[in-house]
XYZ file of C-alpha atoms in Angstrom:
757
model
C -66.026 -29.391 13.171
C -62.572 -31.123 13.038
C -62.719 -34.451 14.799
C -66.489 -34.801 14.480
C -66.003 -38.479 13.320
C -63.631 -39.696 16.001
C -62.093 -43.145 15.900
C -61.236 -45.057 18.981
C -61.369 -42.775 22.096
C -57.943 -41.920 23.527
C -56.846 -44.152 26.367
C -53.746 -42.283 27.755
C -53.741 -43.268 31.418
C -50.504 -45.028 32.468
C -50.771 -48.458 34.060
C -51.997 -48.491 37.662
C -49.280 -48.393 40.283
C -47.913 -51.761 41.321
C -48.211 -52.400 44.990
C -50.397 -49.396 45.681
C -51.464 -49.503 49.351
C -52.899 -47.160 51.851
C -54.130 -43.640 51.079
C -57.591 -44.899 52.076
C -58.577 -41.582 53.611
C -57.594 -39.672 50.541
C -59.394 -42.112 48.242
C -62.529 -41.912 50.309
C -62.327 -38.083 50.149
C -61.912 -38.131 46.413
C -64.794 -40.661 45.976
C -66.993 -38.511 48.130
C -66.279 -35.401 46.069
C -67.256 -37.212 42.880
C -70.416 -38.602 44.451
C -71.524 -35.338 46.077
C -72.905 -33.986 42.810
C -75.977 -36.278 43.096
C -76.107 -36.482 39.321
C -76.226 -39.618 37.247
C -73.653 -39.865 35.742
C -71.926 -37.734 38.335
C -70.681 -34.284 37.708
C -66.939 -34.248 37.735
C -65.094 -30.877 37.884
C -61.476 -30.072 38.776
C -59.564 -31.694 41.579
C -56.010 -30.519 42.685
C -53.808 -33.018 44.492
C -51.083 -30.839 46.155
C -48.100 -32.056 48.143
C -44.381 -32.040 48.449
C -42.058 -33.741 46.037
C -42.015 -37.545 46.237
C -45.069 -37.771 48.426
C -46.989 -39.920 45.812
C -49.361 -37.406 44.187
C -48.979 -38.980 40.735
C -49.372 -42.515 42.123
C -52.616 -41.487 44.008
C -53.904 -39.665 40.887
C -53.305 -42.528 38.545
C -54.696 -45.052 40.998
C -57.927 -42.987 41.625
C -58.287 -42.348 37.914
C -58.341 -46.058 37.223
C -61.010 -46.504 39.972
C -63.317 -44.016 38.388
C -62.528 -44.258 34.648
C -65.706 -46.240 33.902
C -67.717 -43.043 34.505
C -65.903 -41.456 31.582
C -66.573 -43.593 28.425
C -65.238 -41.100 25.973
C -61.636 -41.703 27.038
C -58.761 -40.269 28.927
C -56.124 -37.632 28.219
C -52.958 -37.652 30.295
C -49.831 -35.485 30.190
C -46.841 -34.674 32.329
C -46.672 -30.864 32.284
C -42.951 -31.006 33.389
C -43.579 -28.224 35.799
C -40.543 -29.107 37.976
C -38.209 -30.639 35.408
C -34.706 -29.036 34.945
C -35.803 -28.030 31.424
C -38.675 -25.692 30.480
C -42.266 -26.803 31.456
C -44.689 -27.558 28.657
C -46.628 -24.597 27.430
C -50.365 -24.788 27.367
C -50.430 -24.228 23.592
C -48.261 -27.303 23.055
C -50.400 -29.436 25.351
C -53.583 -28.279 23.517
C -51.930 -29.289 20.196
C -51.231 -32.847 21.608
C -54.750 -33.128 23.064
C -56.460 -31.976 19.847
C -54.529 -34.465 17.791
C -55.451 -37.236 20.310
C -59.059 -36.205 19.693
C -58.641 -36.841 15.982
C -58.304 -33.252 14.898
C -56.047 -33.398 11.817
C -52.715 -31.620 12.104
C -53.547 -28.851 9.642
C -56.892 -28.144 11.403
C -55.200 -27.280 14.731
C -55.422 -23.490 15.078
C -52.220 -21.582 15.270
C -53.550 -19.102 17.814
C -53.431 -20.446 21.465
C -56.836 -18.889 22.329
C -58.373 -20.538 19.184
C -56.829 -23.859 20.225
C -58.341 -23.638 23.709
C -61.791 -22.749 22.246
C -61.652 -25.661 19.787
C -60.556 -27.896 22.758
C -63.522 -26.735 24.857
C -65.909 -27.366 21.928
C -64.628 -30.818 21.308
C -65.125 -31.726 24.984
C -68.550 -29.977 25.431
C -70.576 -33.138 24.800
C -68.083 -35.730 25.959
C -67.354 -37.312 29.354
C -63.627 -37.619 29.576
C -60.986 -37.933 32.280
C -58.064 -35.532 32.012
C -54.924 -35.964 34.119
C -52.569 -32.982 34.276
C -49.460 -34.168 36.157
C -46.747 -31.941 37.686
C -48.354 -28.554 37.108
C -46.246 -25.592 38.049
C -48.866 -22.819 38.161
C -52.426 -21.925 37.615
C -51.465 -20.224 34.412
C -50.178 -23.484 32.997
C -53.378 -25.321 33.809
C -56.232 -22.882 33.167
C -56.223 -23.118 29.285
C -56.405 -26.891 29.624
C -59.776 -26.842 31.511
C -62.887 -27.978 29.670
C -65.799 -25.524 29.761
C -68.364 -27.923 31.139
C -68.394 -30.120 34.361
C -68.997 -33.423 32.504
C -65.237 -34.028 32.345
C -63.102 -34.920 35.288
C -59.754 -33.037 35.551
C -57.162 -34.177 38.025
C -54.227 -31.896 38.538
C -51.139 -32.730 40.643
C -48.727 -30.039 41.806
C -46.214 -29.174 44.475
C -47.997 -25.760 44.545
C -51.473 -25.151 46.182
C -52.788 -23.662 42.920
C -55.028 -21.317 44.955
C -56.055 -19.492 41.785
C -57.793 -22.596 40.471
C -59.631 -23.072 43.753
C -60.766 -19.450 44.036
C -61.583 -18.666 40.389
C -62.295 -21.997 38.749
C -64.068 -23.861 41.615
C -61.405 -26.568 41.898
C -61.479 -28.954 44.915
C -58.046 -29.273 46.611
C -56.803 -32.315 48.486
C -53.421 -31.900 50.265
C -51.418 -35.188 50.096
C -49.401 -35.494 53.270
C -46.565 -37.819 54.263
C -47.685 -41.300 54.904
C -48.597 -42.007 58.495
C -45.925 -44.281 60.018
C -48.112 -47.465 60.050
C -48.990 -46.910 56.415
C -45.337 -46.309 55.496
C -44.375 -49.538 57.253
C -47.276 -51.341 55.418
C -45.886 -50.110 52.083
C -42.438 -51.441 52.915
C -43.817 -54.779 53.964
C -45.912 -55.060 50.830
C -43.001 -54.246 48.536
C -40.641 -56.712 50.247
C -43.148 -59.509 50.720
C -41.801 -62.834 49.451
C -38.226 -61.586 49.530
C -37.475 -61.137 53.213
C -38.405 -63.094 56.388
C -38.262 -62.452 60.170
C -37.582 -58.712 60.009
C -38.558 -56.854 63.149
C -41.317 -54.272 63.109
C -39.135 -51.689 64.821
C -36.602 -51.955 61.965
C -39.342 -51.367 59.394
C -40.401 -48.328 61.399
C -36.956 -46.990 61.587
C -36.483 -47.445 57.811
C -39.785 -45.597 57.219
C -38.593 -42.708 59.370
C -35.222 -42.559 57.579
C -37.203 -42.278 54.271
C -39.268 -39.391 55.769
C -42.369 -41.440 55.061
C -42.161 -40.363 51.403
C -43.445 -43.105 48.992
C -40.742 -42.414 46.348
C -37.994 -42.945 48.920
C -39.775 -45.846 50.487
C -40.084 -47.680 47.138
C -36.387 -47.187 46.432
C -35.419 -48.401 49.908
C -37.790 -51.447 49.668
C -36.192 -52.464 46.314
C -32.717 -52.319 48.006
C -33.937 -54.373 50.900
C -35.645 -56.889 48.586
C -32.524 -57.351 46.478
C -30.495 -58.183 49.637
C -32.797 -60.752 51.341
C -29.989 -62.182 53.563
C -28.730 -58.926 54.833
C -30.329 -58.002 58.113
C -32.597 -54.941 57.876
C -30.603 -53.383 60.748
C -27.472 -53.475 58.593
C -29.256 -51.898 55.694
C -30.520 -49.154 58.024
C -26.950 -48.620 59.281
C -25.716 -48.161 55.675
C -28.529 -45.742 54.991
C -27.759 -43.759 58.144
C -24.100 -43.541 57.239
C -24.719 -42.460 53.641
C -23.376 -38.938 52.981
C -25.370 -36.926 50.468
C -23.176 -34.820 48.147
C -25.805 -32.755 46.315
C -27.913 -29.729 47.381
C -31.473 -30.058 48.509
C -33.834 -30.166 45.607
C -37.198 -28.378 45.594
C -38.715 -30.095 48.632
C -39.926 -27.506 51.075
C -38.840 -29.359 54.153
C -35.067 -29.762 54.564
C -35.542 -32.979 56.535
C -37.525 -34.475 53.653
C -34.953 -33.338 51.131
C -32.181 -34.901 53.212
C -34.086 -38.124 53.413
C -34.749 -38.241 49.648
C -31.253 -37.480 48.621
C -29.822 -39.948 51.090
C -32.042 -42.743 49.668
C -31.142 -41.765 46.114
C -27.386 -41.895 46.901
C -27.775 -45.185 48.749
C -29.478 -46.895 45.810
C -27.235 -45.251 43.269
C -23.969 -46.383 45.027
C -25.273 -49.987 45.041
C -25.258 -50.090 41.215
C -22.444 -51.673 39.296
C -20.289 -49.142 37.423
C -21.880 -49.732 34.050
C -25.377 -49.043 35.276
C -24.191 -46.160 37.460
C -22.437 -44.576 34.494
C -25.553 -44.953 32.315
C -27.635 -43.344 35.098
C -25.305 -40.412 35.248
C -25.170 -39.928 31.450
C -28.979 -40.135 31.210
C -28.920 -36.825 33.082
C -27.667 -35.306 29.857
C -30.584 -36.566 27.762
C -32.385 -33.533 26.407
C -35.949 -34.991 26.408
C -38.493 -36.121 28.927
C -38.477 -39.767 27.568
C -35.947 -41.992 25.897
C -35.588 -45.406 24.308
C -32.815 -48.002 24.562
C -31.177 -46.685 21.356
C -30.769 -43.194 22.713
C -29.431 -44.629 25.899
C -26.987 -46.798 24.019
C -25.809 -43.745 22.114
C -25.302 -41.719 25.269
C -23.190 -44.451 26.842
C -21.490 -45.521 23.703
C -22.448 -49.154 24.269
C -24.382 -51.772 22.249
C -28.137 -51.708 22.530
C -28.214 -55.122 24.273
C -25.903 -53.753 26.969
C -28.030 -50.612 27.336
C -31.148 -52.692 27.790
C -29.498 -54.714 30.475
C -28.453 -51.628 32.319
C -31.795 -49.949 31.877
C -33.434 -53.012 33.409
C -31.100 -52.668 36.439
C -32.152 -49.001 36.815
C -35.800 -49.824 36.508
C -35.370 -52.554 39.147
C -33.755 -50.043 41.446
C -36.581 -47.631 40.864
C -34.161 -45.005 39.614
C -35.980 -44.728 36.265
C -39.559 -45.643 35.264
C -40.484 -47.900 32.300
C -43.624 -46.418 30.866
C -44.141 -48.992 28.073
C -42.062 -51.382 26.035
C -38.801 -49.606 25.214
C -39.816 -46.324 26.761
C -38.336 -44.826 29.881
C -38.535 -41.657 31.893
C -37.216 -40.138 35.171
C -39.109 -38.854 38.154
C -38.152 -35.203 38.029
C -36.263 -35.451 41.360
C -34.236 -38.375 40.058
C -33.495 -36.648 36.820
C -32.113 -33.734 38.671
C -30.061 -36.115 40.832
C -28.702 -37.833 37.665
C -27.754 -34.541 36.133
C -25.959 -33.641 39.337
C -24.122 -37.022 39.482
C -23.141 -36.501 35.849
C -20.812 -33.758 36.932
C -18.524 -36.675 38.182
C -17.831 -37.426 34.516
C -14.801 -35.817 32.905
C -15.920 -32.815 30.780
C -14.581 -34.467 27.603
C -16.742 -37.574 28.262
C -19.824 -35.478 28.966
C -19.259 -33.549 25.722
C -18.761 -36.751 23.819
C -21.856 -38.400 25.286
C -24.070 -35.486 24.388
C -22.657 -35.392 20.881
C -23.257 -39.078 20.428
C -26.920 -38.874 21.415
C -27.540 -35.728 19.247
C -25.895 -37.453 16.322
C -28.172 -40.501 16.903
C -31.215 -38.291 16.810
C -29.936 -36.503 13.605
C -29.220 -39.641 11.696
C -32.444 -41.312 12.965
C -34.641 -38.438 11.839
C -32.863 -38.477 8.470
C -33.651 -42.220 8.200
C -37.258 -41.548 9.083
C -37.560 -38.859 6.453
C -36.243 -41.152 3.831
C -39.041 -43.570 4.617
C -41.714 -40.963 5.205
C -41.146 -39.134 1.865
C -39.135 -36.127 3.008
C -37.750 -33.306 0.931
C -36.559 -33.743 -2.653
C -33.502 -31.528 -1.870
C -31.924 -33.385 0.992
C -29.302 -32.093 3.340
C -26.263 -34.371 2.937
C -25.004 -35.742 6.250
C -21.453 -36.780 7.020
C -20.928 -40.140 8.712
C -20.962 -39.772 12.460
C -17.664 -39.802 14.315
C -18.754 -42.988 16.080
C -21.273 -45.593 14.871
C -24.803 -44.892 15.977
C -27.552 -47.452 16.948
C -29.820 -48.488 14.168
C -33.224 -46.681 13.897
C -36.043 -48.389 15.932
C -38.309 -48.709 12.774
C -38.360 -50.479 9.449
C -41.149 -49.049 7.378
C -42.853 -45.713 6.648
C -45.739 -46.035 9.179
C -43.274 -46.924 12.004
C -41.023 -44.094 11.019
C -43.924 -41.652 11.205
C -45.044 -43.034 14.590
C -41.549 -42.644 15.875
C -41.315 -39.043 14.792
C -44.669 -38.162 16.367
C -43.800 -39.915 19.569
C -40.373 -38.207 19.756
C -41.678 -34.734 18.742
C -40.928 -33.042 21.982
C -37.552 -34.724 22.428
C -36.488 -33.721 18.909
C -37.212 -30.026 19.536
C -35.382 -30.414 22.921
C -32.474 -31.938 21.078
C -32.238 -28.869 18.748
C -32.317 -26.615 21.821
C -29.577 -28.617 23.521
C -27.425 -28.501 20.405
C -27.999 -24.803 20.011
C -26.991 -24.154 23.567
C -23.309 -25.129 23.114
C -20.983 -23.750 20.402
C -19.356 -27.128 20.178
C -22.656 -28.628 18.831
C -23.841 -25.727 16.621
C -23.197 -27.894 13.574
C -25.653 -30.462 14.908
C -28.191 -27.766 15.754
C -28.631 -26.449 12.256
C -28.531 -29.933 10.752
C -31.184 -31.308 13.117
C -33.385 -28.268 12.357
C -32.868 -28.773 8.630
C -33.756 -32.492 8.583
C -36.750 -31.893 10.786
C -38.386 -29.638 8.166
C -40.174 -32.463 6.315
C -41.716 -33.760 9.630
C -42.699 -30.279 10.665
C -44.308 -29.687 7.310
C -46.261 -32.865 7.135
C -47.513 -32.577 10.652
C -48.193 -28.770 10.411
C -46.559 -28.206 13.818
C -45.698 -24.574 13.116
C -44.509 -23.645 16.589
C -41.911 -26.436 16.565
C -40.956 -25.578 13.020
C -40.305 -21.907 13.748
C -38.555 -22.638 16.939
C -36.230 -25.292 15.475
C -35.478 -23.407 12.325
C -34.778 -20.173 14.252
C -32.393 -21.983 16.669
C -30.804 -23.685 13.695
C -30.365 -20.377 11.940
C -28.788 -18.715 14.917
C -26.249 -21.607 15.167
C -25.524 -21.432 11.441
C -24.904 -17.713 11.634
C -22.583 -18.140 14.663
C -20.627 -20.675 12.647
C -20.508 -18.364 9.649
C -21.876 -21.175 7.498
C -23.604 -19.515 4.544
C -24.861 -22.774 3.100
C -26.480 -23.656 6.410
C -27.993 -20.170 6.664
C -29.530 -20.676 3.289
C -31.089 -23.980 4.259
C -32.664 -22.571 7.315
C -33.932 -19.335 5.641
C -35.492 -21.591 3.011
C -37.140 -23.636 5.699
C -38.456 -20.567 7.478
C -39.752 -19.256 4.168
C -41.907 -22.354 3.604
C -43.108 -22.254 7.238
C -44.195 -18.642 6.807
C -46.124 -19.689 3.740
C -47.930 -22.421 5.690
C -48.731 -19.734 8.296
C -50.021 -17.409 5.537
C -47.382 -14.814 6.371
C -46.366 -14.182 2.860
C -44.375 -11.031 3.295
C -42.090 -12.827 5.814
C -41.904 -15.814 3.442
C -40.727 -13.691 0.521
C -38.089 -12.027 2.790
C -36.718 -15.451 3.991
C -36.640 -16.886 0.492
C -34.948 -13.816 -0.824
C -32.188 -14.213 1.840
C -31.808 -17.908 1.012
C -31.580 -17.047 -2.681
C -28.816 -14.380 -2.063
C -26.703 -16.861 -0.117
C -26.985 -19.602 -2.607
C -26.172 -17.331 -5.451
C -23.111 -16.056 -3.633
C -21.945 -19.621 -2.945
C -22.190 -20.483 -6.618
C -24.538 -23.460 -5.846
C -26.536 -23.290 -9.049
C -28.941 -26.097 -8.293
C -29.830 -24.703 -4.875
C -30.044 -21.232 -6.420
C -32.676 -22.440 -8.947
C -34.530 -24.219 -6.111
C -34.749 -20.901 -4.225
C -35.970 -19.241 -7.439
C -38.756 -21.807 -7.651
C -39.620 -21.286 -3.988
C -39.679 -17.493 -4.448
C -41.951 -18.001 -7.465
C -44.381 -20.122 -5.540
C -44.557 -17.608 -2.681
C -45.079 -14.739 -5.094
C -47.812 -16.784 -6.736
C -49.515 -17.222 -3.458
C -49.297 -13.479 -2.859
C -50.634 -12.872 -6.400
C -47.498 -11.045 -7.361
C -47.846 -12.683 -10.725
C -45.262 -10.803 -12.837
C -42.634 -11.488 -10.181
C -43.645 -15.175 -10.064
C -43.167 -15.426 -13.898
C -39.740 -13.966 -13.682
C -38.609 -16.217 -10.896
C -39.959 -19.365 -12.595
C -38.344 -18.372 -15.963
C -34.997 -17.737 -14.281
C -35.174 -21.062 -12.491
C -36.156 -22.916 -15.683
C -33.041 -21.581 -17.437
C -30.681 -22.765 -14.646
C -32.448 -26.214 -14.314
C -32.176 -26.713 -18.082
C -28.440 -25.851 -18.130
C -27.785 -28.323 -15.347
C -29.799 -31.135 -17.088
C -32.291 -31.242 -14.199
C -35.222 -32.165 -16.403
C -37.795 -32.964 -13.617
C -36.998 -29.756 -11.719
C -37.202 -27.835 -15.026
C -40.532 -29.417 -15.786
C -41.837 -28.659 -12.270
C -40.864 -25.057 -12.562
C -42.433 -24.868 -16.050
C -45.696 -26.102 -14.723
C -45.478 -23.534 -12.033
C -44.879 -20.866 -14.717
C -47.977 -22.073 -16.475
C -49.986 -21.532 -13.321
C -48.756 -17.911 -13.143
C -49.531 -17.329 -16.859
C -53.031 -18.805 -16.356
C -53.692 -16.411 -13.451
C -52.469 -13.527 -15.697
C -54.939 -14.576 -18.431
C -52.278 -15.375 -21.053
C -53.804 -18.703 -21.759
C -51.915 -19.767 -24.915
C -48.594 -19.304 -23.083
C -49.941 -21.185 -20.102
C -51.143 -24.048 -22.364
C -47.780 -24.345 -24.017
C -45.825 -24.265 -20.711
C -48.036 -26.926 -19.027
C -48.045 -29.257 -22.072
C -44.226 -29.151 -22.232
C -43.990 -29.881 -18.518
C -46.551 -32.714 -18.752
C -44.533 -34.598 -21.459
C -41.410 -34.511 -19.340
C -43.070 -35.404 -16.037
C -44.989 -38.290 -17.576
C -41.827 -39.638 -19.150
C -40.015 -39.341 -15.896
C -42.676 -41.330 -14.046
C -43.437 -38.407 -11.739
C -47.132 -39.207 -11.004
C -47.725 -36.222 -8.747
C -46.238 -33.845 -11.292
C -48.180 -35.451 -14.116
C -51.424 -35.179 -12.294
C -50.906 -31.620 -11.271
C -50.088 -30.686 -14.887
C -53.319 -32.390 -15.997
C -55.175 -30.380 -13.363
C -53.652 -27.168 -14.739
C -54.503 -28.120 -18.333
C -58.132 -28.671 -17.216
C -58.313 -25.134 -15.759
C -56.689 -23.617 -18.878
C -59.003 -25.483 -21.238
C -62.049 -24.394 -19.188
C -60.890 -20.764 -19.444
C -60.466 -21.175 -23.182
C -63.981 -22.519 -23.499
C -62.714 -26.020 -24.433
C -65.008 -27.687 -21.912
C -64.755 -31.318 -23.310
C -60.948 -31.039 -23.180
C -61.202 -29.684 -19.627
C -63.375 -32.635 -18.610
C -60.924 -35.089 -20.153
C -57.845 -33.632 -18.448
C -59.548 -33.242 -15.103
C -60.881 -36.845 -15.129
C -57.394 -38.202 -16.144
C -55.858 -36.410 -13.161
C -58.389 -37.814 -10.713
C -58.106 -41.296 -12.117
C -54.349 -41.068 -11.767
C -54.713 -40.134 -8.120
C -57.103 -43.033 -7.509
C -54.691 -45.469 -9.180
C -51.976 -44.389 -6.781
C -54.325 -44.495 -3.793
C -53.442 -40.943 -2.818
C -56.458 -39.163 -1.267
C -54.615 -35.859 -0.947
C -53.964 -35.644 -4.738
C -57.458 -36.868 -5.443
C -59.057 -34.202 -3.244
C -57.059 -31.368 -4.862
C -57.605 -32.505 -8.469
C -61.351 -33.192 -7.874
C -61.737 -29.471 -7.239
C -60.762 -28.690 -10.832
C -62.871 -31.601 -12.182
C -65.827 -30.135 -10.287
C -65.250 -26.745 -12.041
C -65.124 -28.393 -15.447
C -68.348 -30.386 -14.777
C -70.121 -27.218 -13.588
C -68.972 -25.357 -16.753
C -70.419 -28.322 -18.769
C -73.737 -27.981 -17.041
C -73.275 -31.224 -15.159
C -74.261 -29.745 -11.929
C -74.974 -32.893 -9.989
C -71.607 -34.351 -10.874
C -69.985 -31.110 -10.001
C -71.558 -31.095 -6.533
C -70.429 -34.678 -6.036
C -66.837 -33.840 -6.976
C -66.742 -30.754 -4.721
C -68.260 -32.429 -1.711
C -65.980 -35.424 -2.123
C -62.992 -33.076 -2.344
C -64.075 -31.178 0.772
C -64.523 -34.441 2.697
C -61.040 -35.710 1.629
C -59.410 -32.404 2.578
C -61.294 -32.160 5.884
C -59.922 -35.664 6.862
C -56.427 -34.650 5.931
C -56.723 -31.365 7.854
C -56.201 -29.212 4.816
C -58.454 -26.332 5.697
C -57.463 -24.147 2.767
C -58.371 -26.571 0.059
C -61.462 -27.724 1.982
C -62.668 -24.093 1.862
C -61.904 -23.834 -1.913
C -63.906 -27.006 -2.481
C -66.853 -25.497 -0.578
C -66.706 -22.296 -2.598
C -66.938 -24.478 -5.701
C -70.063 -26.241 -4.356
C -71.588 -22.905 -3.440
C -70.842 -21.520 -6.917
C -72.560 -24.587 -8.437
C -75.665 -24.126 -6.247
C -75.774 -20.512 -7.349
C -75.637 -21.615 -11.094
C -78.631 -23.919 -10.296
C -80.661 -21.078 -8.810
C -80.575 -22.759 -5.319
C -79.560 -19.565 -3.559
C -80.387 -20.729 -0.093
C -78.085 -23.704 -0.498
C -75.455 -21.348 -1.960
C -75.579 -19.004 0.940
C -75.316 -21.932 3.423
C -72.293 -23.243 1.507
C -70.538 -19.878 1.174
C -70.885 -19.305 4.897
C -69.451 -22.830 5.545
C -66.523 -21.897 3.320
C -65.937 -18.704 5.195
C -66.029 -20.470 8.586
C -63.216 -22.799 7.307
C -61.177 -20.186 5.546
C -61.178 -17.759 8.466
C -58.997 -20.294 10.191
C -56.391 -20.055 7.441
C -56.285 -16.258 6.884
C -56.235 -16.708 3.052
C -57.366 -13.311 1.884
C -57.899 -14.221 -1.688
C -60.170 -17.100 -1.075
C -62.080 -15.221 1.670
C -62.718 -12.462 -0.959
C -64.038 -15.048 -3.456
C -66.437 -16.526 -0.837
C -67.622 -13.130 0.301
C -68.135 -12.006 -3.268
C -70.151 -15.136 -4.041
C -72.110 -14.646 -0.762
C -73.019 -11.081 -1.649
C -74.409 -12.078 -5.082
C -76.514 -14.901 -3.517
C -77.839 -12.543 -0.852
C -78.854 -10.125 -3.550
C -80.779 -12.871 -5.327
C -82.734 -13.586 -2.155
C -83.571 -10.005 -1.508
C -81.136 -9.233 1.347
C -79.363 -6.130 0.059
C -78.065 -4.924 3.505
C -76.342 -8.259 4.214
C -75.113 -8.375 0.640
C -73.529 -4.903 1.085
C -71.794 -5.939 4.188
C -70.318 -8.996 2.414
C -69.158 -6.813 -0.529
C -67.437 -4.331 1.770
C -65.630 -7.233 3.435
C -64.644 -8.716 0.102
C -63.182 -5.400 -0.959
C -61.190 -5.125 2.292
C -59.607 -8.525 1.495
C -58.909 -7.602 -2.149
C -57.074 -4.422 -1.176
C -53.834 -6.283 -0.808
C -53.815 -7.517 -4.432
C -52.848 -5.648 -7.606
C -53.048 -8.384 -10.309
C -55.478 -8.072 -13.304
C -58.009 -10.561 -11.919
C -58.020 -8.700 -8.500
C -58.602 -5.379 -10.314
C -61.418 -6.850 -12.417
C -63.096 -8.306 -9.287
C -62.787 -5.048 -7.314
C -64.254 -3.083 -10.252
C -67.204 -5.452 -10.633
C -67.945 -5.481 -6.871
C -67.730 -1.639 -6.689
C -69.979 -1.358 -9.703
C -67.383 0.486 -11.808
């Protein structure tokens, strides 16, 4: 199973709340629930903390989670579901994707189907004791797919809703978090102002608590204001607060008095800021994502990073934003809504300019990350931004990859924001285009399809045919990764048409190569040969020797699959010479892998072994496990053909392990088929059956019909050898079902053999 060999357990709980006081009754109730099971270690289950906005649900949940985390040694998962943010709440499928990655499931092994994700998540947690905090849930529907299937894990859910469905159907325990009693509210104010103020009267604290509606969020902001003015009598501060006029509508608090109190405290604290900090607070209401760093804040405000940091510190000190870690900030959802409302004070031109600045910063920062992370060979050229943008917050490849992963949600939100305004359509398609490399490496297909589709709509609205071609090309590759080859061919055909019409011959040839690769995957081999040949002609006329050699090697693959081995040998040898001379190690190794396969098919087994070993050694010399895993599969085939069965099994099993670690389920399955075929050659039919079934389990997650047919065909033959004709017949029928989509010569031969014709 993916993630069977986990590294360090996830520790995602935020820091405990500074100055947490009171809530003793609620904490005792929660402790009692956990202890009521009578089990050692205790059973956990699902607990809902429900209450109005700003009442302190998250603080209580985090504080209690820290108190009980020792009971859950396998780690903690924590996420803000954004159920009440101005933007869309997180979808359960996206949360499952993040949780599975945190549990060391490789990106490519995360199932595309939401139900399959939920099933894998439950399987991963079945034997673990973990603490899961789901903050700000909007509905039962948002939470239910995130629940583990066994009571060994503790799930804490916070929500403004009662989530009665979880209680009725899923056995959740609900605790309603009420307003603080007045003595507790006064105690919180005194704790937060301790050391800053002297000789304040208790009645004044009680009055301040009442003005804050005894809501912890408002109390903390008011306490910060009081602590920052130690010489101003508390009675004067109370008078200021009483006189404050709120200019914005009530938020989502159910009680109007509570909403009035919260908005009054927000306005009171906001108006105490200097103009620079107040302006940054307003403009942060435009930020498209849930979190942000100082560079994004600097871009929004159009100020140097040092200035942005100083102003962010002021906002943190005023409790108007939260600092979650070094250089990471976020809003409480109520405060974000307030900031967005206050941003309406800005002139429209300044709002538009600020949004454009931050979107341009994300665009150029992603582009810089892709240059370090090894992005696409055919890059989208970017114009210089209208205003200078802050430097990227990373300096090497690993830091760039970490930044992209951390900002994943914000980057998609940035595309959505850009696509939502005709004035930023140009940034929408560019952001979607430069994100393609990240989406491909991380195998985040939902983000990829969403961003590329939004970018395509923006490009179409602009009438920009070049941009349309870029996004159709991106969607074509995404469909290939999703094994939707018909859709991939359609997208690549549209990209090709636009590039041909534009007269961009290099891009035209690149589209021909992409079409050829997609046709090859679909086993439309004659079409693949034609596309590669046309691309080779254009690349050659442009002097693009490496591209020409790459397309020629791809042509050799199609010729090999068609059985025209001499043509394939000539194509791949010519490509190999060029790629080796150009220092293209990946291209050289892949050509050697192809030569090994061709030689094996020609019966030149020694030559096949030599080429296969050279490819694997090249991968090892470059320390590239992904290349090594792929090229080991062909070396294993050559070793099996040479009768070196032990070496072949070693190569296949090593390849399967490398691909499993990388999350490449397709190639892991191919390696397992190779191992099964080798066991079959050795007469070890039981081991062959076990390995074929393992391959099928892996390949069913990919939907690769051709490889599924290969595995089922082999399984049927092995079952025949062990005297299980009925099961063999079932496997044959399933293999024929998968082969029905293919019309190439090898598919016809395989169908005829399976059918007994």
